[in-house]
CSV table of C-alpha atoms in Angstrom, one decimal:
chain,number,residue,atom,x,y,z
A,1,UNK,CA,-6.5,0.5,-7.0
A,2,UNK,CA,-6.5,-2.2,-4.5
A,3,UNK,CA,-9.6,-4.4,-5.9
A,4,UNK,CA,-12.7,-3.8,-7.8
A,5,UNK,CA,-16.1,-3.2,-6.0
A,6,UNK,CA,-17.5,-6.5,-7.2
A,7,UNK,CA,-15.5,-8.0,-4.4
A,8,UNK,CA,-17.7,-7.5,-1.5
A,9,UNK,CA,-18.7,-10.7,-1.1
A,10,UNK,CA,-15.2,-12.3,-0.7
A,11,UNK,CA,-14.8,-9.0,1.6
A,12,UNK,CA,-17.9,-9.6,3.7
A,13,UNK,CA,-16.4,-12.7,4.5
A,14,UNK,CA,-13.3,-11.4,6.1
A,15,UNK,CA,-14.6,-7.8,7.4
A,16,UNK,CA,-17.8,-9.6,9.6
A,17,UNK,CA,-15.4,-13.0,11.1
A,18,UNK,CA,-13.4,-9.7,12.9
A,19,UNK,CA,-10.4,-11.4,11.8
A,20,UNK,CA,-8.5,-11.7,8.6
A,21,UNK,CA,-8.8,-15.8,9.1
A,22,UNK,CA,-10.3,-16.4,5.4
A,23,UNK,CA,-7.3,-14.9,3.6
A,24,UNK,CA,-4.9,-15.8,5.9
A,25,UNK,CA,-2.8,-12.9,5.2
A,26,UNK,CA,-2.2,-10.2,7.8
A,27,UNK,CA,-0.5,-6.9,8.0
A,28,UNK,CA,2.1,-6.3,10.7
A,29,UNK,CA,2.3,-2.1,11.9
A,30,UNK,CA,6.0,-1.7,12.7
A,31,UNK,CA,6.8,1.0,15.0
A,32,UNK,CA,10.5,0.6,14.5
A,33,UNK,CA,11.9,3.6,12.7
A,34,UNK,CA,15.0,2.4,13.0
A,35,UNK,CA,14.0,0.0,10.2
A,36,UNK,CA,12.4,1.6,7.5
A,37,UNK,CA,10.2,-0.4,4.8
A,38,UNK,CA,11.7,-1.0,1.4
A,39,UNK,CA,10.1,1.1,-1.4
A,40,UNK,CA,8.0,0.5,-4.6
A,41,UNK,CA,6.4,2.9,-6.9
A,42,UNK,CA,3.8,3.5,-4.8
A,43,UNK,CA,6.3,4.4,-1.5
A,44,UNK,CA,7.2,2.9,1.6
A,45,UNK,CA,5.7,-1.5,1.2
A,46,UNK,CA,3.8,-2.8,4.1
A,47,UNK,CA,4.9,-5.8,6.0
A,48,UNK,CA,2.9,-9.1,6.0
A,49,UNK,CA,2.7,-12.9,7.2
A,50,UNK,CA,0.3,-15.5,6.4
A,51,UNK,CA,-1.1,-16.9,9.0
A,52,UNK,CA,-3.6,-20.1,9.3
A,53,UNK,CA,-5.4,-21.0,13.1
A,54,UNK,CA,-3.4,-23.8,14.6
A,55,UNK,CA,-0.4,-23.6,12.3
A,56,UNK,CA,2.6,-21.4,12.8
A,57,UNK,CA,3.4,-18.4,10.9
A,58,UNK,CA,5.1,-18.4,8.3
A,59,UNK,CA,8.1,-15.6,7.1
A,60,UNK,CA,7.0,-12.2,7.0
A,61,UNK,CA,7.7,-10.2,3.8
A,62,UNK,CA,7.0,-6.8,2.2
A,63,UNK,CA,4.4,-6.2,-0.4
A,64,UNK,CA,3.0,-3.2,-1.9
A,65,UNK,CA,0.6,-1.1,0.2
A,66,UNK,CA,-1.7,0.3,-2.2
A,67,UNK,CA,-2.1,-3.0,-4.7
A,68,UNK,CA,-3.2,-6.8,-3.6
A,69,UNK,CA,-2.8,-7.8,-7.1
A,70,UNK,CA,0.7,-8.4,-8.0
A,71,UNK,CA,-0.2,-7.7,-11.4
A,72,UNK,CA,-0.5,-3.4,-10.6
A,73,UNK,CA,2.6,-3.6,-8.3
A,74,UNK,CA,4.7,-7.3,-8.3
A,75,UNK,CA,7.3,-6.0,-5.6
A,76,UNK,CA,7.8,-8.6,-3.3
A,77,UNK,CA,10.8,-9.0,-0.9
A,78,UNK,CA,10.8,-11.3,2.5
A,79,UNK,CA,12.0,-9.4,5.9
A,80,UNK,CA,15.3,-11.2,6.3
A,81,UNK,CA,15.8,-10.9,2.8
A,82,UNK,CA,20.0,-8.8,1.9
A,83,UNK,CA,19.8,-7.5,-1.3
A,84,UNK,CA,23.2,-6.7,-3.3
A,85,UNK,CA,24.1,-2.9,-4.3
A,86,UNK,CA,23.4,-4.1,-7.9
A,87,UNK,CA,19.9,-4.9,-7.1
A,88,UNK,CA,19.2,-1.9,-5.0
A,89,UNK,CA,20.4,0.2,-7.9
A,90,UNK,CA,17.9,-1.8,-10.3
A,91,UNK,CA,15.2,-1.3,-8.0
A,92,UNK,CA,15.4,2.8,-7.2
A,93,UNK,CA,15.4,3.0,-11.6
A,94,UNK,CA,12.5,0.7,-11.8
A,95,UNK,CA,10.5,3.1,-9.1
A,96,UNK,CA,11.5,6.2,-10.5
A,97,UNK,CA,10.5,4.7,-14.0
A,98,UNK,CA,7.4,3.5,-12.9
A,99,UNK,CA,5.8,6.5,-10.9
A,100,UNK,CA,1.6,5.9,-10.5
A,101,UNK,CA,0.6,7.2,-14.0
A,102,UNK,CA,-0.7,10.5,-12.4
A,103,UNK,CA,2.0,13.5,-12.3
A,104,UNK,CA,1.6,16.5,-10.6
A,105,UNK,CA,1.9,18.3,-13.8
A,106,UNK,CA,-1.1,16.1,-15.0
A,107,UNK,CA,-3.0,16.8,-11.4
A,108,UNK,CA,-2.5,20.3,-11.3
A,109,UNK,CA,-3.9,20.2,-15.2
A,110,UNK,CA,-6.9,18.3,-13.8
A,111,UNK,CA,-7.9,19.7,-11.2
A,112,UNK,CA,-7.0,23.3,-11.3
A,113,UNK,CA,-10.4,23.3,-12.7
A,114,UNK,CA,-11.9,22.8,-9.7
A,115,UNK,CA,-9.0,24.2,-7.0
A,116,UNK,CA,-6.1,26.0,-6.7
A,117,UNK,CA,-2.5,24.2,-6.8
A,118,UNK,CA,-2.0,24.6,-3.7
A,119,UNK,CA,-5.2,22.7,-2.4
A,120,UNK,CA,-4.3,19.3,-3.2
A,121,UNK,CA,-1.8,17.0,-3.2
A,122,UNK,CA,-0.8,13.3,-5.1
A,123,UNK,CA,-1.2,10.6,-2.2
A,124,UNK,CA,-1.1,7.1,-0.9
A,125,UNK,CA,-3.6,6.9,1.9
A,126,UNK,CA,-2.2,3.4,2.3
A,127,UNK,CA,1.1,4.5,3.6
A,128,UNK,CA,1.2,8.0,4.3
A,129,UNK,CA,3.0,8.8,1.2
A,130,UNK,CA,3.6,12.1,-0.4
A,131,UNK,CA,4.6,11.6,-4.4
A,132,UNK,CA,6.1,14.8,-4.4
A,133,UNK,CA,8.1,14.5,-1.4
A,134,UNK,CA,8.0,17.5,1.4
A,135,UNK,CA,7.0,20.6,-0.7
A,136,UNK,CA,3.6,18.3,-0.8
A,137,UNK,CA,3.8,17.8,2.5
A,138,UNK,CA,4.0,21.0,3.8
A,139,UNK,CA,1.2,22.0,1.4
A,140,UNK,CA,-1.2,19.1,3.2
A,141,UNK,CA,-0.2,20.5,6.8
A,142,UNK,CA,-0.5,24.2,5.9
A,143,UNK,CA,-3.8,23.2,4.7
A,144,UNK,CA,-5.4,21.1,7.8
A,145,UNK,CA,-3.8,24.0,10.5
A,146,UNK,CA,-5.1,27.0,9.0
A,147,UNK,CA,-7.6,29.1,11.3
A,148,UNK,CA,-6.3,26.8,13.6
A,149,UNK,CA,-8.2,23.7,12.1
A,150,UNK,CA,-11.5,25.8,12.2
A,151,UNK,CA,-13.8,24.8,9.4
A,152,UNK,CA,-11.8,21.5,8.4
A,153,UNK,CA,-13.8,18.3,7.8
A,154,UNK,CA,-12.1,14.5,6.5
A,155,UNK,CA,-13.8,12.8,3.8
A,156,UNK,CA,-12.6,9.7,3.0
A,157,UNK,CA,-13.7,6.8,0.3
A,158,UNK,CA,-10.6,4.7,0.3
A,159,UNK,CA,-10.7,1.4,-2.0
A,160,UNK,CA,-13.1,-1.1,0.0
A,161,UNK,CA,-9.9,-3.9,-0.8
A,162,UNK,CA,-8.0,-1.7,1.6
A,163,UNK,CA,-7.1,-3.0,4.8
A,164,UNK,CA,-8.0,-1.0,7.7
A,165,UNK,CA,-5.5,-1.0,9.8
A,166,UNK,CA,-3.0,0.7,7.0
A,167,UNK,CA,-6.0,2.8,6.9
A,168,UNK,CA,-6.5,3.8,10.2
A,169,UNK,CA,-2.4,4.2,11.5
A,170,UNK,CA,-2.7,7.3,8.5
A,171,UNK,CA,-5.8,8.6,9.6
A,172,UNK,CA,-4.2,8.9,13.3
A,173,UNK,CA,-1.4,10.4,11.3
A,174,UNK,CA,-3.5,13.3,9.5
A,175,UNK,CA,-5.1,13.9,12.9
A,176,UNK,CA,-2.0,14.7,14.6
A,177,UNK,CA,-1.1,16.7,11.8
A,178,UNK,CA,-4.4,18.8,12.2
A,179,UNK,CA,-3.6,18.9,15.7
A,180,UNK,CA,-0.3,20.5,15.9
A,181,UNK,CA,-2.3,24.0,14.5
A,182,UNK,CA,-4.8,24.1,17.9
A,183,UNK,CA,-3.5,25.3,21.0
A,184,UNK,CA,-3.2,22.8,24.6
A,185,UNK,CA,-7.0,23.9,25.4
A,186,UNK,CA,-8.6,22.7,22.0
A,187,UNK,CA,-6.3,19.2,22.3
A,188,UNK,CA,-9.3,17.2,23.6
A,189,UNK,CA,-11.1,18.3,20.5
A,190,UNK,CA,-11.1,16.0,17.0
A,191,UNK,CA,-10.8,16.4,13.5
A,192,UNK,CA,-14.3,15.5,12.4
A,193,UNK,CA,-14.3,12.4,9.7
A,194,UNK,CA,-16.7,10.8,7.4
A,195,UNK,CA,-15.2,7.3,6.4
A,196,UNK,CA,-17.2,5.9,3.5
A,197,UNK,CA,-16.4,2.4,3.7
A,198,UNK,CA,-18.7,-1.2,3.8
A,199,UNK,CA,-20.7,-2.3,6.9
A,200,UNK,CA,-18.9,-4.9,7.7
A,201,UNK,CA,-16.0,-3.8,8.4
A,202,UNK,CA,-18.0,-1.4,11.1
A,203,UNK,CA,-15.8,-3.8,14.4
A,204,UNK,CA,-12.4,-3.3,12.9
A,205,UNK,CA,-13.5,0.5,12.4
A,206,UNK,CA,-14.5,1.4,15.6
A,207,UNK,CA,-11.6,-1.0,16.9
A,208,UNK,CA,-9.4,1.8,16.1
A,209,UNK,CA,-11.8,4.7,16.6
A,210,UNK,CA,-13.6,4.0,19.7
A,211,UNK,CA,-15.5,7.3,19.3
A,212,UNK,CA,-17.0,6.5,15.7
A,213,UNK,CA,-20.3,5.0,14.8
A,214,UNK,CA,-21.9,4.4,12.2
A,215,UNK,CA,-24.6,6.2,9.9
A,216,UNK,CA,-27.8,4.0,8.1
A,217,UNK,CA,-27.4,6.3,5.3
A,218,UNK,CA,-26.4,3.8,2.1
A,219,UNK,CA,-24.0,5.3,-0.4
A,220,UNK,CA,-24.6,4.7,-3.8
A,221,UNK,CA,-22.9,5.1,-7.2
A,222,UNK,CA,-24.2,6.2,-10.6
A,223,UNK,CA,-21.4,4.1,-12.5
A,224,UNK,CA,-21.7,0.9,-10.4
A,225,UNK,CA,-23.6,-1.4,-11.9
A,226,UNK,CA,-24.8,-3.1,-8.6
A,227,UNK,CA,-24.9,-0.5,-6.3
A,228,UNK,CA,-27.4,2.2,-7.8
A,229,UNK,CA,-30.0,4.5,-5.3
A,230,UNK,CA,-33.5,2.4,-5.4
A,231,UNK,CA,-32.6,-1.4,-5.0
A,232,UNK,CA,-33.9,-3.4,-2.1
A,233,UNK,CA,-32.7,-6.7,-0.1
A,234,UNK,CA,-29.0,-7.7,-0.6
A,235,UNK,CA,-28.7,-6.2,-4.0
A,236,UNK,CA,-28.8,-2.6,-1.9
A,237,UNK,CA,-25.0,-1.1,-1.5
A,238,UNK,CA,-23.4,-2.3,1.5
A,239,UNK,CA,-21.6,1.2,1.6
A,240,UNK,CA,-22.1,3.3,4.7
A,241,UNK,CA,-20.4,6.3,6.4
A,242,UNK,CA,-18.3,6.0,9.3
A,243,UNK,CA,-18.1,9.2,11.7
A,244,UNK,CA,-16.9,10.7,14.7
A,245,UNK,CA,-20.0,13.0,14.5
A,246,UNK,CA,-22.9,12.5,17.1
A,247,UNK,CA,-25.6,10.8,14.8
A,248,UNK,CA,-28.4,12.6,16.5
A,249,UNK,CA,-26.9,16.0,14.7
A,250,UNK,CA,-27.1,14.4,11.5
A,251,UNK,CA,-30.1,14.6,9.5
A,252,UNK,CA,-30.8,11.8,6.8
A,253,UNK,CA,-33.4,12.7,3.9
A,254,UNK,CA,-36.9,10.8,4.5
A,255,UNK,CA,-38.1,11.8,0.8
A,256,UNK,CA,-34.9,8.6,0.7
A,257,UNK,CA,-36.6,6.3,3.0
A,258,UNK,CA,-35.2,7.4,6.5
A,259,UNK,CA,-37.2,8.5,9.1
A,260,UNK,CA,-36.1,9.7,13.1
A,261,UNK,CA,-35.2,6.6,15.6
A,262,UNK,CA,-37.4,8.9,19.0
A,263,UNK,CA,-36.1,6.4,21.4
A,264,UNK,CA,-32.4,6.4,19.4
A,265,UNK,CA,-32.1,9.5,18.7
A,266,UNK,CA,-30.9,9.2,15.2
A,267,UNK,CA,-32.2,8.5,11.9
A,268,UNK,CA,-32.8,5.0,10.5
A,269,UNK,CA,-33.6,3.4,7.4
A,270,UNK,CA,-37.2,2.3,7.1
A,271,UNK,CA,-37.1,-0.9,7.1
A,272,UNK,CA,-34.3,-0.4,10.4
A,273,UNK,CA,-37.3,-1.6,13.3
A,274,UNK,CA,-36.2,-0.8,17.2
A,275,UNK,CA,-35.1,-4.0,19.5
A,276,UNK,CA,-37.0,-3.4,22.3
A,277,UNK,CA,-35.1,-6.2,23.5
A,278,UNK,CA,-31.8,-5.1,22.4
A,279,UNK,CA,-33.1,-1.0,23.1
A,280,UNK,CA,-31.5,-0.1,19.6
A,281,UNK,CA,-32.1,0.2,15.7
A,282,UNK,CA,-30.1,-3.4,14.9
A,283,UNK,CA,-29.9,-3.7,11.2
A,284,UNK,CA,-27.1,-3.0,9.4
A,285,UNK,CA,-27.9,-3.7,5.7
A,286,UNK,CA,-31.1,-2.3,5.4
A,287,UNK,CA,-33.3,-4.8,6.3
A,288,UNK,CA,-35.3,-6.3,9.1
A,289,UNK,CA,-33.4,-8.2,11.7
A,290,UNK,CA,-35.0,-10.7,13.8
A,291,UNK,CA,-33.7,-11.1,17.5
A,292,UNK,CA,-32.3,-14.2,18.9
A,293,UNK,CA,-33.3,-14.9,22.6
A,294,UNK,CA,-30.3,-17.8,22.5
A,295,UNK,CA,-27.3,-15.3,21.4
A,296,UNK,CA,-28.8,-12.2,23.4
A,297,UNK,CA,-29.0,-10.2,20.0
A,298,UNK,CA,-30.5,-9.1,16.3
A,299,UNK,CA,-29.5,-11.2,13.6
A,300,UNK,CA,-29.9,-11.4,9.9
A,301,UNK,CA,-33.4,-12.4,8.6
A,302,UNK,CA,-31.3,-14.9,6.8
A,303,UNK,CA,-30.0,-16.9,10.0
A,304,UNK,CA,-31.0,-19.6,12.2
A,305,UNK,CA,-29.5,-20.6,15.5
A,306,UNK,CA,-27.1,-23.8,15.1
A,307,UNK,CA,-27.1,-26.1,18.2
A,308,UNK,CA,-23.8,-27.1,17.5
A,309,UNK,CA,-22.0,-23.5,16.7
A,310,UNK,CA,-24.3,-22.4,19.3
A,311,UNK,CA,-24.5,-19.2,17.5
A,312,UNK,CA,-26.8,-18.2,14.7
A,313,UNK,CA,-25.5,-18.3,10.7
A,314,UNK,CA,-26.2,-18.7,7.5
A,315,UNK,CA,-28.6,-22.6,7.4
A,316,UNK,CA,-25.9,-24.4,4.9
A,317,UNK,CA,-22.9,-23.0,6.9
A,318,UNK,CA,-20.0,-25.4,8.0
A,319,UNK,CA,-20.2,-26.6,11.9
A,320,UNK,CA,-16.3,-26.9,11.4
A,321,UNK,CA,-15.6,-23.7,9.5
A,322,UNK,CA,-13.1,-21.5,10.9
A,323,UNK,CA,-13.7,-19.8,14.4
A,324,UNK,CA,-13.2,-16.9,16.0
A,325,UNK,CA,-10.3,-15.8,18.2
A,326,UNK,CA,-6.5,-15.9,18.4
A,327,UNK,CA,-4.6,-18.2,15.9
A,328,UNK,CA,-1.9,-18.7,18.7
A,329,UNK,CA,-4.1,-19.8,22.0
A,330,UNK,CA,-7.0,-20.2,20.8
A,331,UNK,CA,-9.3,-18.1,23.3
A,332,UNK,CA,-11.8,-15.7,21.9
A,333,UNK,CA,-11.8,-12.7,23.7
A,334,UNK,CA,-7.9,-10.7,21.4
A,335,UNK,CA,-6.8,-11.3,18.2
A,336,UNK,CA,-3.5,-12.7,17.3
A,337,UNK,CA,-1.8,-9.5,17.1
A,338,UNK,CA,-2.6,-8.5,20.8
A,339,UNK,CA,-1.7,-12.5,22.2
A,340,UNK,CA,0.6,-12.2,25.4
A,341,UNK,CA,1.8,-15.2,24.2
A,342,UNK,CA,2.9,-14.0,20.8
A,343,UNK,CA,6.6,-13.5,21.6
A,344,UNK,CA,7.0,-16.6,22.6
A,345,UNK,CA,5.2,-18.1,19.7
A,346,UNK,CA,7.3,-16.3,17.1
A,347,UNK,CA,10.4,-17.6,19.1
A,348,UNK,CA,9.1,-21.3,19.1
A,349,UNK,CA,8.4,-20.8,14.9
A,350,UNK,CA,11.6,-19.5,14.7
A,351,UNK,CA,13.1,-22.4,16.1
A,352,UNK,CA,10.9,-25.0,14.3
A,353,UNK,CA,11.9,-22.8,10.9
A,354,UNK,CA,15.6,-23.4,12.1
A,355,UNK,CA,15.1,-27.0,12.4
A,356,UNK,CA,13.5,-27.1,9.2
A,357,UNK,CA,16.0,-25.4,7.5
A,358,UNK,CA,19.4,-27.9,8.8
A,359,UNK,CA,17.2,-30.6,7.9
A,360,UNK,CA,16.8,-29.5,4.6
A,361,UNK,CA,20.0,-28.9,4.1
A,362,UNK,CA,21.6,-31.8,5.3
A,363,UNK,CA,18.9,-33.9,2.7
A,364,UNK,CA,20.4,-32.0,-0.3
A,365,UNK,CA,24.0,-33.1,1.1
A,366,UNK,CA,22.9,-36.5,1.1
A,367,UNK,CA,21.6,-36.0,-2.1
A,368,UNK,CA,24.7,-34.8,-3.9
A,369,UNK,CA,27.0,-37.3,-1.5
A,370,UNK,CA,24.5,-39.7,-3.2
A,371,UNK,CA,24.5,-38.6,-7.1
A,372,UNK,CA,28.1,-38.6,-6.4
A,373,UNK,CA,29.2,-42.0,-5.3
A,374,UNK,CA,26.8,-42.9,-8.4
A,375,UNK,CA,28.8,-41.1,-10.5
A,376,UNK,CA,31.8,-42.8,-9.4
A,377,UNK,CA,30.6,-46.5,-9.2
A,378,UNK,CA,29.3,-45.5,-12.9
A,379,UNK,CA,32.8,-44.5,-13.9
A,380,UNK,CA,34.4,-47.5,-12.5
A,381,UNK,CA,32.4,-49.9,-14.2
A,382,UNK,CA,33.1,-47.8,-17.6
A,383,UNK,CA,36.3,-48.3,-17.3
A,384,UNK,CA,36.4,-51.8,-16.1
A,385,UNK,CA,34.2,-52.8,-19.2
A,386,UNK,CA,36.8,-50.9,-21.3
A,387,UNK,CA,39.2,-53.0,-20.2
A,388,UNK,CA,37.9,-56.2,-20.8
A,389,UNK,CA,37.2,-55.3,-24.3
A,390,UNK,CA,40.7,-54.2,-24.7
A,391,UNK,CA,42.2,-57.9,-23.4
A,392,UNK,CA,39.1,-59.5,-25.7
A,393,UNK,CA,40.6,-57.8,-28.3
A,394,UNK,CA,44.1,-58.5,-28.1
């Protein structure tokens, strides 16, 4: 629902600068539940700001959590944003009216084929939301804790125009869930997950699950018109499975061109050569890498080192593209959302917003004052005319 496969490349972009920089949207995780999220259709919205490197953010609004085309979901509402009791009204008919097209009625009939009722439920991964309220909810939890948890494996294959950090704050969520079945001896232990999801996004992944890594095993799809089992190079899927699960219990097929990594203990793709430099299996995308003695690592066969980036990219890339880092001071070791500084930042925009805002307004005064005394000086010369044709005439 959030974006059509064919959008890799745009997300390639984003997922491998470890920043959402290129879009320039972000989403912020509130952990206020004293302020709950507006709803849509699809349940509880997400909150958002743009935000460009060197410029201030801008107002944060809500937005849907499971669409990034306003065309499948247009709500829209900005955080400071007081709605009237009218409009509220207007708004809990239109979501009600507009349920995801999927009932339960219609996902029972669909899928009673294949489980019982009480085996699955209508979700949004996105936002931890049940369609059909608790009775759903209960059915998911009873699920995950029976036999304490015993037998119970994740398998997830979100939307690839998902953002991962909606992603990952349910996840924890599910996991908590599964945990509340296991007793304080078993609380070290974890639910184990396969996350089917692109390779690029492996930093952001494992940014939030320290403890995953991730498999060479490609995932294809027999209705994809890219992405089919047997292509080579970059027209390969980028599709790969994230897991909690040590790698070296994981057997990949070699009849499918894997073979056993001695020295890392895992399976590989072919083509997947060990760094002896770098003392691991380096490519991610299923082909060669070549090692860079200047950045200390395996690049893309693809790359060259750039004296003035000093870092290795793509030969026609922009010196003066946008860098890594924090969009508030500018070092490159956190992201924006983990500044020290971000506090005070949002206190300075708020200010400078403020400033904007009286200057603004005191233009469209000056404006009106303006049109007025125009309007006047036009009426008194009206008049004055009038009168000097009524003495011309007498």
């Amino acid at each position: 629902m959030a974006t059509s496969r064919d959008r890799l490349g745009t997300l390639e972009a984003e997922g491998s600068s470890g920043r959402q920089g290129y879009s320039g949207v972000e989403v912020v995780l509130s952990s206020d539940p004293a302020t709950p999220a507006p709803l849509c259709p699809h349940g509880p919205t997400l909150m958002f700001v743009k935000v460009n490197q060197g410029k201030e953010e801008t107002r944060r609004f809500y937005a849907c959590s499971a669409c990034r085309d306003r065309k499948d979901c247009s709500f829209f509402q900005w955080e400071d944003e007081k709605l009237s009791g009218a409009r509220l009204a207007a708004r809990e008919a239109h979501n009600r009216s507009c349920q995801p097209p999927l009932s339960r009625s219609q996902c029972v009939e669909r899928y009673s084929q294949f489980y019982m009722e009480d085996s699955f439920c209508h979700y949004n991964m996105f936002n931890h939301h049940f369609f059909d309220g608790k009775a759903a909810l209960e059915v998911c939890k009873t699920f995950l804790q029976e036999d304490k948890g015993e037998g119970v494996i994740m398998v997830t294959d979100p939307p690839f125009g998902g953002l991962v950090e909606p992603l990952a704050v349910t996840f924890k969520k599910l996991i908590a869930m599964w945990k509340e079945g296991h007793s304080q001896d078993n609380s070290q232990k974890e639910l184990p997950i396969f996350w089917i999801f692109p390779y690029f996004f492996e930093s952001r992944i494992c940014q939030f699950f320290p403890s995953f890594c991730m498999l060479d095993y490609q995932v294809d799809y027999d209705n994809h018109a890219l992405y089919k089992h047997g292509k080579t190079g970059r027209k390969q899927s980028p599709v790969r499975i994230f897991t909690n699960i040590p790698p070296n219990k994981i057997i990949l097929p070699i009849e499918e061109g894997y073979r056993f990594c001695p020295l890392c203990q895992r399976y590989v793709s072919l083509e997947n050569q060990h760094c002896e430099h770098c003392n691991s299996c380096t490519s991610k995308d299923g082909r060669k890498w070549n090692h860079c003695f200047l950045c200390k690592k395996c690049v893309k066969p693809s790359w060259i080192h750039c004296s003035i980036c000093n870092h290795c990219a793509l030969p026609d890339h922009s010196c003066k593209g946008p860098k890594d880092g924090c969009f508030i001071c500018g070092e490159l070791d956190h992201k924006r959302s983990a500044c020290p500084n971000i506090s005070t930042s949002k206190k300075v925009n708020k200010a400078v917003r403020k400033q904007k805002q009286r200057k603004s307004n005191k233009m469209k005064m000056e404006t009106t004052k303006g049109q007025s005394m125009n309007h006047t000086s036009a009426t008194r010369k009206k008049k004055r005319r009038e009168r000097t044709h009524q003495y011309l005439c007498s």
